[in-house]
Tab-separated table of C-alpha atoms in Angstrom:
chain	number	residue	atom	x	y	z
A	21	UNK	CA	16.633	6.500	9.749
A	22	UNK	CA	17.580	5.625	6.179
A	23	UNK	CA	16.748	1.931	6.699
A	24	UNK	CA	13.335	2.960	8.086
A	25	UNK	CA	12.635	5.086	4.993
A	26	UNK	CA	13.745	2.271	2.700
A	27	UNK	CA	11.310	-0.143	4.407
A	28	UNK	CA	8.404	1.958	3.146
A	29	UNK	CA	7.636	1.981	-0.558
A	30	UNK	CA	8.668	5.002	-2.568
A	31	UNK	CA	7.306	6.162	-5.874
A	32	UNK	CA	7.454	3.282	-8.335
A	33	UNK	CA	8.627	0.794	-5.675
A	34	UNK	CA	5.317	-0.925	-5.030
A	35	UNK	CA	6.557	-4.216	-6.517
A	36	UNK	CA	9.626	-4.254	-4.307
A	37	UNK	CA	7.427	-3.627	-1.283
A	38	UNK	CA	5.141	-6.500	-2.329
A	39	UNK	CA	8.110	-8.888	-2.585
A	40	UNK	CA	9.398	-7.738	0.823
A	41	UNK	CA	5.909	-8.290	2.321
A	42	UNK	CA	5.746	-11.745	0.866
A	43	UNK	CA	9.131	-12.443	2.345
A	44	UNK	CA	7.951	-11.286	5.772
A	45	UNK	CA	4.840	-13.478	5.569
A	46	UNK	CA	6.884	-16.473	4.356
A	47	UNK	CA	9.280	-16.099	7.278
A	48	UNK	CA	6.303	-15.887	9.646
A	49	UNK	CA	4.746	-19.036	8.209
A	50	UNK	CA	7.987	-20.948	8.399
A	51	UNK	CA	8.664	-19.995	12.015
A	52	UNK	CA	5.062	-20.669	13.013
A	53	UNK	CA	5.085	-24.109	11.325
A	54	UNK	CA	8.354	-25.022	13.008
A	55	UNK	CA	7.201	-23.933	16.489
A	56	UNK	CA	3.816	-25.671	16.154
A	57	UNK	CA	5.087	-28.935	14.655
A	58	UNK	CA	8.074	-29.340	17.016
A	59	UNK	CA	5.879	-28.542	20.053
A	60	UNK	CA	3.378	-31.187	18.919
A	61	UNK	CA	6.135	-33.738	18.367
A	62	UNK	CA	7.574	-32.977	21.811
A	63	UNK	CA	4.078	-33.263	23.310
A	64	UNK	CA	3.447	-36.524	21.533
A	65	UNK	CA	6.690	-38.057	22.932
A	66	UNK	CA	6.126	-36.648	26.421
A	67	UNK	CA	2.530	-37.910	26.615
A	68	UNK	CA	3.502	-41.339	25.354
A	69	UNK	CA	6.426	-41.477	27.729
A	70	UNK	CA	4.458	-40.369	30.781
A	71	UNK	CA	1.442	-42.603	30.162
A	72	UNK	CA	3.282	-45.730	28.986
A	73	UNK	CA	5.727	-45.570	31.845
A	74	UNK	CA	2.979	-44.503	34.235
A	75	UNK	CA	1.206	-47.854	33.542
A	76	UNK	CA	4.100	-50.172	32.839
A	77	UNK	CA	6.972	-48.768	34.926
A	78	UNK	CA	10.482	-48.340	33.618
A	79	UNK	CA	11.070	-52.127	33.420
A	80	UNK	CA	9.403	-55.443	34.270
A	81	UNK	CA	10.918	-58.664	35.512
A	82	UNK	CA	8.751	-61.283	33.819
A	83	UNK	CA	8.802	-64.946	34.795
A	84	UNK	CA	9.067	-67.712	32.233
A	85	UNK	CA	5.698	-69.303	31.582
A	86	UNK	CA	4.050	-66.068	32.724
A	87	UNK	CA	4.428	-66.697	36.436
A	88	UNK	CA	6.903	-66.097	39.273
A	89	UNK	CA	6.274	-68.417	42.193
A	90	UNK	CA	8.588	-67.195	44.979
A	91	UNK	CA	8.326	-63.553	44.073
A	92	UNK	CA	8.702	-61.983	47.562
A	93	UNK	CA	12.492	-62.553	47.825
A	94	UNK	CA	12.970	-61.257	44.254
A	95	UNK	CA	10.887	-58.165	45.051
A	96	UNK	CA	13.021	-57.491	48.155
A	97	UNK	CA	16.225	-57.950	46.111
A	98	UNK	CA	15.027	-55.494	43.480
A	99	UNK	CA	14.066	-52.900	46.090
A	100	UNK	CA	17.582	-53.175	47.540
A	101	UNK	CA	19.238	-52.192	44.236
A	102	UNK	CA	20.679	-48.671	44.136
A	103	UNK	CA	18.508	-46.455	41.991
A	104	UNK	CA	15.308	-48.557	42.294
A	105	UNK	CA	12.371	-46.497	43.607
A	106	UNK	CA	9.788	-49.232	43.751
A	107	UNK	CA	9.205	-52.885	42.769
A	108	UNK	CA	5.602	-54.057	42.726
A	109	UNK	CA	3.977	-57.398	41.811
A	110	UNK	CA	1.733	-57.450	38.789
A	111	UNK	CA	-0.388	-59.840	36.730
A	112	UNK	CA	-1.184	-59.259	33.039
A	113	UNK	CA	-3.015	-61.767	30.926
A	114	UNK	CA	-4.821	-61.403	27.613
A	115	UNK	CA	-8.350	-62.898	27.769
A	116	UNK	CA	-11.746	-62.409	26.169
A	117	UNK	CA	-14.510	-60.186	27.544
A	118	UNK	CA	-18.163	-60.375	26.583
A	119	UNK	CA	-21.408	-58.515	27.177
A	120	UNK	CA	-24.739	-58.791	25.463
A	121	UNK	CA	-23.396	-61.016	22.691
A	122	UNK	CA	-20.422	-58.701	21.967
A	123	UNK	CA	-16.878	-60.108	22.429
A	124	UNK	CA	-13.654	-58.103	22.686
A	125	UNK	CA	-10.073	-59.021	23.464
A	126	UNK	CA	-9.040	-57.602	26.820
A	127	UNK	CA	-5.908	-57.378	28.910
A	128	UNK	CA	-6.596	-58.308	32.534
A	129	UNK	CA	-4.310	-56.567	34.973
A	130	UNK	CA	-4.123	-57.612	38.543
A	131	UNK	CA	-2.754	-55.028	40.992
A	132	UNK	CA	-2.569	-54.701	44.753
A	133	UNK	CA	-5.042	-52.273	46.250
A	134	UNK	CA	-2.146	-49.974	47.322
A	135	UNK	CA	-0.856	-49.882	43.737
A	136	UNK	CA	-4.324	-49.183	42.308
A	137	UNK	CA	-4.803	-46.293	44.760
A	138	UNK	CA	-1.332	-44.986	44.115
A	139	UNK	CA	-1.524	-45.135	40.269
A	140	UNK	CA	-2.192	-41.481	39.385
A	141	UNK	CA	-2.555	-42.376	35.692
A	142	UNK	CA	-5.694	-44.356	36.668
A	143	UNK	CA	-7.045	-42.536	39.697
A	144	UNK	CA	-6.839	-39.093	38.032
A	145	UNK	CA	-8.670	-40.284	34.884
A	146	UNK	CA	-11.778	-42.023	36.249
A	147	UNK	CA	-14.715	-41.014	33.990
A	148	UNK	CA	-17.505	-42.924	35.783
A	149	UNK	CA	-17.951	-44.896	39.006
A	150	UNK	CA	-15.400	-45.147	41.792
A	151	UNK	CA	-12.292	-47.169	42.413
A	152	UNK	CA	-13.192	-47.644	46.100
A	153	UNK	CA	-15.608	-50.378	45.087
A	154	UNK	CA	-12.660	-52.471	43.862
A	155	UNK	CA	-12.124	-54.921	46.729
A	156	UNK	CA	-10.612	-58.415	46.859
A	157	UNK	CA	-13.299	-61.095	46.654
A	158	UNK	CA	-16.055	-58.762	45.392
A	159	UNK	CA	-15.803	-59.598	41.677
A	160	UNK	CA	-15.534	-55.999	40.655
A	161	UNK	CA	-13.369	-54.477	37.916
A	162	UNK	CA	-12.447	-51.140	36.338
A	163	UNK	CA	-12.291	-51.007	32.546
A	164	UNK	CA	-11.006	-48.603	29.885
A	165	UNK	CA	-13.424	-46.112	28.286
A	166	UNK	CA	-12.967	-47.431	24.715
A	167	UNK	CA	-13.567	-50.982	25.855
A	168	UNK	CA	-16.765	-49.827	27.565
A	169	UNK	CA	-17.874	-48.223	24.258
A	170	UNK	CA	-16.992	-51.318	22.231
A	171	UNK	CA	-18.986	-53.610	24.553
A	172	UNK	CA	-21.747	-51.098	25.249
A	173	UNK	CA	-21.456	-51.321	29.013
A	174	UNK	CA	-21.788	-48.859	31.828
A	175	UNK	CA	-20.986	-48.746	35.564
A	176	UNK	CA	-23.009	-51.427	37.321
A	177	UNK	CA	-23.218	-53.817	34.311
A	178	UNK	CA	-21.643	-57.224	34.470
A	179	UNK	CA	-18.900	-58.223	32.021
A	180	UNK	CA	-17.940	-61.874	31.511
A	181	UNK	CA	-14.262	-62.694	31.354
A	182	UNK	CA	-13.401	-65.878	29.528
A	183	UNK	CA	-10.257	-67.782	30.496
A	184	UNK	CA	-9.379	-70.516	27.918
A	185	UNK	CA	-7.355	-72.372	30.543
A	186	UNK	CA	-10.462	-73.694	32.322
A	187	UNK	CA	-11.307	-77.057	33.840
A	188	UNK	CA	-10.632	-80.418	32.267
A	189	UNK	CA	-13.691	-82.640	31.766
A	190	UNK	CA	-14.253	-85.993	29.993
A	191	UNK	CA	-15.398	-83.935	27.010
A	192	UNK	CA	-12.255	-81.737	26.920
A	193	UNK	CA	-11.218	-78.457	28.530
A	194	UNK	CA	-14.180	-76.195	29.408
A	195	UNK	CA	-13.194	-72.427	29.403
A	196	UNK	CA	-13.604	-70.743	32.711
A	197	UNK	CA	-16.197	-67.886	32.515
A	198	UNK	CA	-16.551	-65.471	35.441
A	199	UNK	CA	-18.869	-62.481	35.660
A	200	UNK	CA	-17.535	-59.182	37.135
A	201	UNK	CA	-19.460	-55.993	37.973
A	202	UNK	CA	-17.977	-52.811	36.490
A	203	UNK	CA	-17.130	-50.484	39.353
A	204	UNK	CA	-15.432	-47.741	37.354
A	205	UNK	CA	-14.555	-46.588	33.833
A	206	UNK	CA	-11.248	-44.774	33.226
A	207	UNK	CA	-9.611	-43.088	30.247
A	208	UNK	CA	-5.842	-42.779	30.387
A	209	UNK	CA	-5.622	-41.202	26.920
A	210	UNK	CA	-3.786	-44.026	25.100
A	211	UNK	CA	-6.215	-45.757	22.733
A	212	UNK	CA	-4.710	-49.275	22.937
A	213	UNK	CA	-4.830	-49.220	26.737
A	214	UNK	CA	-8.353	-47.732	26.943
A	215	UNK	CA	-9.505	-50.325	24.446
A	216	UNK	CA	-8.183	-53.379	26.351
A	217	UNK	CA	-7.470	-52.826	30.030
A	218	UNK	CA	-9.509	-54.566	32.754
A	219	UNK	CA	-8.089	-53.739	36.153
A	220	UNK	CA	-8.887	-55.833	39.198
A	221	UNK	CA	-7.418	-56.531	42.667
A	222	UNK	CA	-4.475	-58.937	42.685
A	223	UNK	CA	-6.310	-61.668	44.626
A	224	UNK	CA	-9.189	-61.694	42.097
A	225	UNK	CA	-6.756	-62.014	39.131
A	226	UNK	CA	-4.915	-64.920	40.897
A	227	UNK	CA	-8.245	-66.702	41.373
A	228	UNK	CA	-9.392	-66.077	37.809
A	229	UNK	CA	-6.143	-67.257	36.284
A	230	UNK	CA	-5.569	-70.080	38.835
A	231	UNK	CA	-2.150	-68.733	39.820
A	232	UNK	CA	-2.348	-69.451	43.506
A	233	UNK	CA	0.053	-67.073	45.188
A	234	UNK	CA	2.197	-66.579	42.075
A	235	UNK	CA	2.380	-63.336	40.050
A	236	UNK	CA	3.144	-62.742	36.415
A	237	UNK	CA	5.799	-60.055	36.738
A	238	UNK	CA	7.366	-57.475	38.974
A	239	UNK	CA	7.140	-53.832	37.806
A	240	UNK	CA	10.200	-51.691	38.543
A	241	UNK	CA	10.452	-47.911	38.725
A	242	UNK	CA	13.890	-46.235	38.870
A	243	UNK	CA	15.086	-42.781	39.683
A	244	UNK	CA	16.464	-42.381	36.133
A	245	UNK	CA	14.592	-44.012	33.210
A	246	UNK	CA	17.549	-43.502	30.848
A	247	UNK	CA	19.792	-45.588	33.146
A	248	UNK	CA	17.328	-48.404	33.771
A	249	UNK	CA	19.451	-51.052	32.040
A	250	UNK	CA	22.545	-50.103	34.031
A	251	UNK	CA	20.572	-50.075	37.338
A	252	UNK	CA	19.044	-53.526	36.792
A	253	UNK	CA	22.209	-55.103	35.354
A	254	UNK	CA	23.258	-56.778	38.695
A	255	UNK	CA	19.940	-58.702	38.901
A	256	UNK	CA	20.128	-60.222	35.407
A	257	UNK	CA	22.603	-63.031	36.222
A	258	UNK	CA	20.720	-63.934	39.425
A	259	UNK	CA	17.420	-64.569	37.617
A	260	UNK	CA	18.877	-66.316	34.562
A	261	UNK	CA	16.656	-69.326	33.627
A	262	UNK	CA	13.792	-68.070	35.836
A	263	UNK	CA	12.831	-64.684	34.567
A	264	UNK	CA	13.836	-61.985	32.074
A	265	UNK	CA	14.183	-58.190	32.380
A	266	UNK	CA	12.425	-56.039	29.756
A	267	UNK	CA	12.901	-52.283	30.066
A	268	UNK	CA	10.931	-49.538	28.364
A	269	UNK	CA	13.623	-48.946	25.771
A	270	UNK	CA	13.344	-52.501	24.557
A	271	UNK	CA	9.577	-52.769	24.728
A	272	UNK	CA	8.871	-49.468	22.937
A	273	UNK	CA	12.107	-49.022	20.953
A	274	UNK	CA	10.436	-48.996	17.543
A	275	UNK	CA	7.892	-46.406	18.635
A	276	UNK	CA	10.295	-43.969	20.247
A	277	UNK	CA	12.949	-44.400	17.502
A	278	UNK	CA	10.268	-43.628	14.870
A	279	UNK	CA	9.348	-40.445	16.796
A	280	UNK	CA	12.993	-39.300	16.919
A	281	UNK	CA	13.407	-39.862	13.148
A	282	UNK	CA	10.092	-38.121	12.337
A	283	UNK	CA	10.953	-35.196	14.576
A	284	UNK	CA	14.364	-34.705	12.944
A	285	UNK	CA	12.970	-34.991	9.405
A	286	UNK	CA	10.132	-32.563	10.116
A	287	UNK	CA	12.576	-30.024	11.525
A	288	UNK	CA	14.741	-30.015	8.404
A	289	UNK	CA	11.766	-30.070	6.006
A	290	UNK	CA	10.116	-27.122	7.687
A	291	UNK	CA	13.465	-25.294	7.893
A	292	UNK	CA	13.345	-25.197	4.050
A	293	UNK	CA	10.283	-22.933	4.272
A	294	UNK	CA	12.340	-20.394	6.174
A	295	UNK	CA	15.170	-20.792	3.640
A	296	UNK	CA	12.831	-20.063	0.793
A	297	UNK	CA	11.600	-16.996	2.618
A	298	UNK	CA	15.167	-15.851	3.124
A	299	UNK	CA	15.810	-16.079	-0.645
A	300	UNK	CA	12.762	-13.805	-1.077
A	301	UNK	CA	14.424	-11.313	1.289
A	302	UNK	CA	17.631	-11.599	-0.807
A	303	UNK	CA	15.714	-10.894	-4.068
A	304	UNK	CA	13.805	-7.950	-2.601
A	305	UNK	CA	17.020	-6.415	-1.316
A	306	UNK	CA	18.710	-6.821	-4.640
A	307	UNK	CA	15.816	-5.004	-6.315
A	308	UNK	CA	15.947	-2.338	-3.612
A	309	UNK	CA	19.670	-1.719	-4.254
A	310	UNK	CA	19.008	-1.399	-7.994
A	311	UNK	CA	16.197	1.049	-7.318
A	312	UNK	CA	18.269	3.100	-4.898
A	313	UNK	CA	21.459	3.290	-6.971
A	314	UNK	CA	21.272	7.111	-7.318
A	315	UNK	CA	20.548	7.524	-3.598
A	316	UNK	CA	23.568	5.333	-2.827
A	317	UNK	CA	25.800	7.366	-5.132
A	318	UNK	CA	24.648	10.656	-3.524
A	319	UNK	CA	25.258	9.289	-0.082
A	320	UNK	CA	28.769	8.217	-1.081
A	321	UNK	CA	29.553	11.726	-2.501
A	322	UNK	CA	28.259	13.191	0.826
A	323	UNK	CA	30.826	11.158	2.715
A	324	UNK	CA	29.007	7.972	3.650
A	325	UNK	CA	31.439	5.073	4.040
A	326	UNK	CA	31.090	1.652	2.464
A	327	UNK	CA	30.465	0.106	5.967
A	328	UNK	CA	27.700	2.665	6.636
A	329	UNK	CA	25.926	1.719	3.386
A	330	UNK	CA	26.298	-1.995	4.186
A	331	UNK	CA	24.739	-1.388	7.613
A	332	UNK	CA	21.715	0.356	5.948
A	333	UNK	CA	20.797	-2.618	3.759
A	334	UNK	CA	21.718	-5.229	6.407
A	335	UNK	CA	19.371	-3.414	8.773
A	336	UNK	CA	16.576	-3.424	6.190
A	337	UNK	CA	16.866	-7.157	5.564
A	338	UNK	CA	17.241	-8.065	9.219
A	339	UNK	CA	14.213	-5.940	10.146
A	340	UNK	CA	12.112	-7.770	7.547
A	341	UNK	CA	13.287	-11.127	8.977
A	342	UNK	CA	12.799	-9.921	12.559
A	343	UNK	CA	9.237	-8.740	11.962
A	344	UNK	CA	8.438	-12.023	10.240
A	345	UNK	CA	9.890	-13.987	13.128
A	346	UNK	CA	7.879	-11.978	15.692
A	347	UNK	CA	4.674	-12.513	13.652
A	348	UNK	CA	5.556	-16.223	13.299
A	349	UNK	CA	5.996	-16.683	17.047
A	350	UNK	CA	2.543	-15.123	17.696
A	351	UNK	CA	0.977	-17.252	14.942
A	352	UNK	CA	2.750	-20.396	16.124
A	353	UNK	CA	1.598	-20.091	19.762
A	354	UNK	CA	-1.959	-19.178	18.561
A	355	UNK	CA	-2.021	-22.422	16.532
A	356	UNK	CA	-0.902	-24.400	19.549
A	357	UNK	CA	-3.494	-22.758	21.835
A	358	UNK	CA	-6.398	-23.392	19.477
A	359	UNK	CA	-5.038	-26.707	18.061
A	360	UNK	CA	-7.955	-28.843	19.213
A	361	UNK	CA	-10.542	-26.475	17.712
A	362	UNK	CA	-8.587	-26.162	14.476
A	363	UNK	CA	-8.308	-29.923	14.070
A	364	UNK	CA	-12.084	-30.318	14.808
A	365	UNK	CA	-12.979	-27.492	12.439
A	366	UNK	CA	-10.911	-28.801	9.540
A	367	UNK	CA	-12.331	-32.252	10.155
A	368	UNK	CA	-15.902	-30.883	9.919
A	369	UNK	CA	-15.082	-28.979	6.718
A	370	UNK	CA	-13.490	-31.940	4.992
A	371	UNK	CA	-15.740	-34.593	6.446
A	372	UNK	CA	-12.802	-36.660	7.717
A	373	UNK	CA	-11.471	-37.582	11.137
A	374	UNK	CA	-8.068	-35.932	11.274
A	375	UNK	CA	-7.246	-37.340	14.711
A	376	UNK	CA	-8.384	-40.936	14.883
A	377	UNK	CA	-7.242	-42.309	18.271
A	378	UNK	CA	-6.998	-45.861	16.841
A	379	UNK	CA	-4.382	-44.582	14.381
A	380	UNK	CA	-2.763	-41.733	16.303
A	381	UNK	CA	-2.405	-43.754	19.575
A	382	UNK	CA	-3.398	-40.803	21.761
A	383	UNK	CA	-6.936	-39.605	22.191
A	384	UNK	CA	-6.056	-35.878	21.962
A	385	UNK	CA	-3.532	-33.822	20.022
A	386	UNK	CA	-0.756	-33.030	22.551
A	387	UNK	CA	1.728	-30.161	22.635
A	388	UNK	CA	4.695	-29.300	24.791
A	389	UNK	CA	6.781	-26.196	23.960
A	390	UNK	CA	10.456	-26.314	24.694
A	391	UNK	CA	11.709	-22.742	25.330
A	392	UNK	CA	15.248	-23.694	24.228
A	393	UNK	CA	13.908	-25.094	20.979
A	394	UNK	CA	11.908	-21.908	20.302
A	395	UNK	CA	14.996	-19.800	20.946
A	396	UNK	CA	16.931	-22.026	18.556
A	397	UNK	CA	14.290	-21.614	15.841
A	398	UNK	CA	14.314	-17.800	16.275
A	399	UNK	CA	18.053	-17.639	16.180
A	400	UNK	CA	18.212	-19.851	13.079
A	401	UNK	CA	15.727	-17.653	11.261
A	402	UNK	CA	17.548	-14.454	12.351
A	403	UNK	CA	20.894	-15.908	11.217
A	404	UNK	CA	19.502	-16.905	7.775
A	405	UNK	CA	17.885	-13.464	7.393
A	406	UNK	CA	21.148	-11.760	8.258
A	407	UNK	CA	23.128	-13.908	5.832
A	408	UNK	CA	20.681	-13.008	3.056
A	409	UNK	CA	21.536	-9.319	3.526
A	410	UNK	CA	25.276	-9.668	3.009
A	411	UNK	CA	25.406	-9.851	-0.799
A	412	UNK	CA	22.975	-6.983	-1.510
A	413	UNK	CA	24.714	-4.839	1.148
A	414	UNK	CA	28.104	-5.575	-0.363
A	415	UNK	CA	26.720	-4.779	-3.822
A	416	UNK	CA	25.346	-1.458	-2.550
A	417	UNK	CA	28.691	-0.605	-0.890
A	418	UNK	CA	30.545	-1.374	-4.128
A	419	UNK	CA	28.536	1.168	-6.107
A	420	UNK	CA	30.850	3.668	-7.930
A	421	UNK	CA	29.241	7.145	-7.589
A	422	UNK	CA	31.250	8.472	-10.574
A	423	UNK	CA	29.702	5.996	-12.932
A	424	UNK	CA	26.213	6.512	-11.558
A	425	UNK	CA	26.284	10.310	-11.589
A	426	UNK	CA	28.349	10.843	-14.777
A	427	UNK	CA	25.338	11.913	-16.854
A	428	UNK	CA	23.309	13.562	-14.033
């Protein structure tokens, strides 16, 4: 009851109430910023992880010289390893694509029809056309949405793929140029992939690249991405001198390491906002104790114990922090829900592109809220708010009523 009355401003205590209100808003902003930023960082990592591994698997066994001749026995051996879910042949080769005088670098990917149909990352993100038109021998391809924009092509247009390793003539090597009809346009959400990928049936890629029956690599998916190195360790000595194993940790180590460092730094930097807000709670409680010195002395003479007085001011400070945390949670989740509109609105107001896919890697601002992380942020803010109340509460409990009321 006393704590509730002290939360509301008394006569001449408007300034104390203002400081307490600022403290509450500061805690709310700190909690909201932490929840929003950590959720975006989690979403960024999860989106990258899902889409990169969805297209490239957990590891690839890549042949020296970009080709594996007798790949069927190696595929069977990989499938037999404990922990391996699938092992599929794959061809990837950087080439040039042209249309209407425009030329762009492309990454041709040859896949079996079963793998194309089973790749959810592609089939679920078709923006135009249909993948059913991709058939061996039909000279049809599916391309990324950003590549389609760069070349100015649509479904039904023909794109020319240029293979520098063409035919030898008396006048030198003539590049091999083959025209392919665009059957579908997809957008997986990763700018670099959408800007470069040209997907075609395996047989078509082997013909274009003159590989015969060879493939470029074998993509491996395991039941535990974090143990991929351990799972594929038995195969490494067997393929020495013929192929090499590259897992997702090696291929994308710089990217994911940078995300971990950035996530950690952002957490501690934003935690400082909550710490500053807590110091505001501390200062407002100290001023409240000074303003309520006579009340404290009267309560002591009426029999209130030191512990009871400490509980009063600890309750006041913790309630300010708790209300700020609750407001911060609401604000944080609101920011996450309207994040796309907020980014677009700020971009229009400032005249800048705040989320350039060519820089940010993903085409949309992602978010993934971790409940355990939110609970941790709430507990951290509550703990700091509680610690800020200890000194003012102890100071109030140490008040000597005789000295205060001597001249009353």
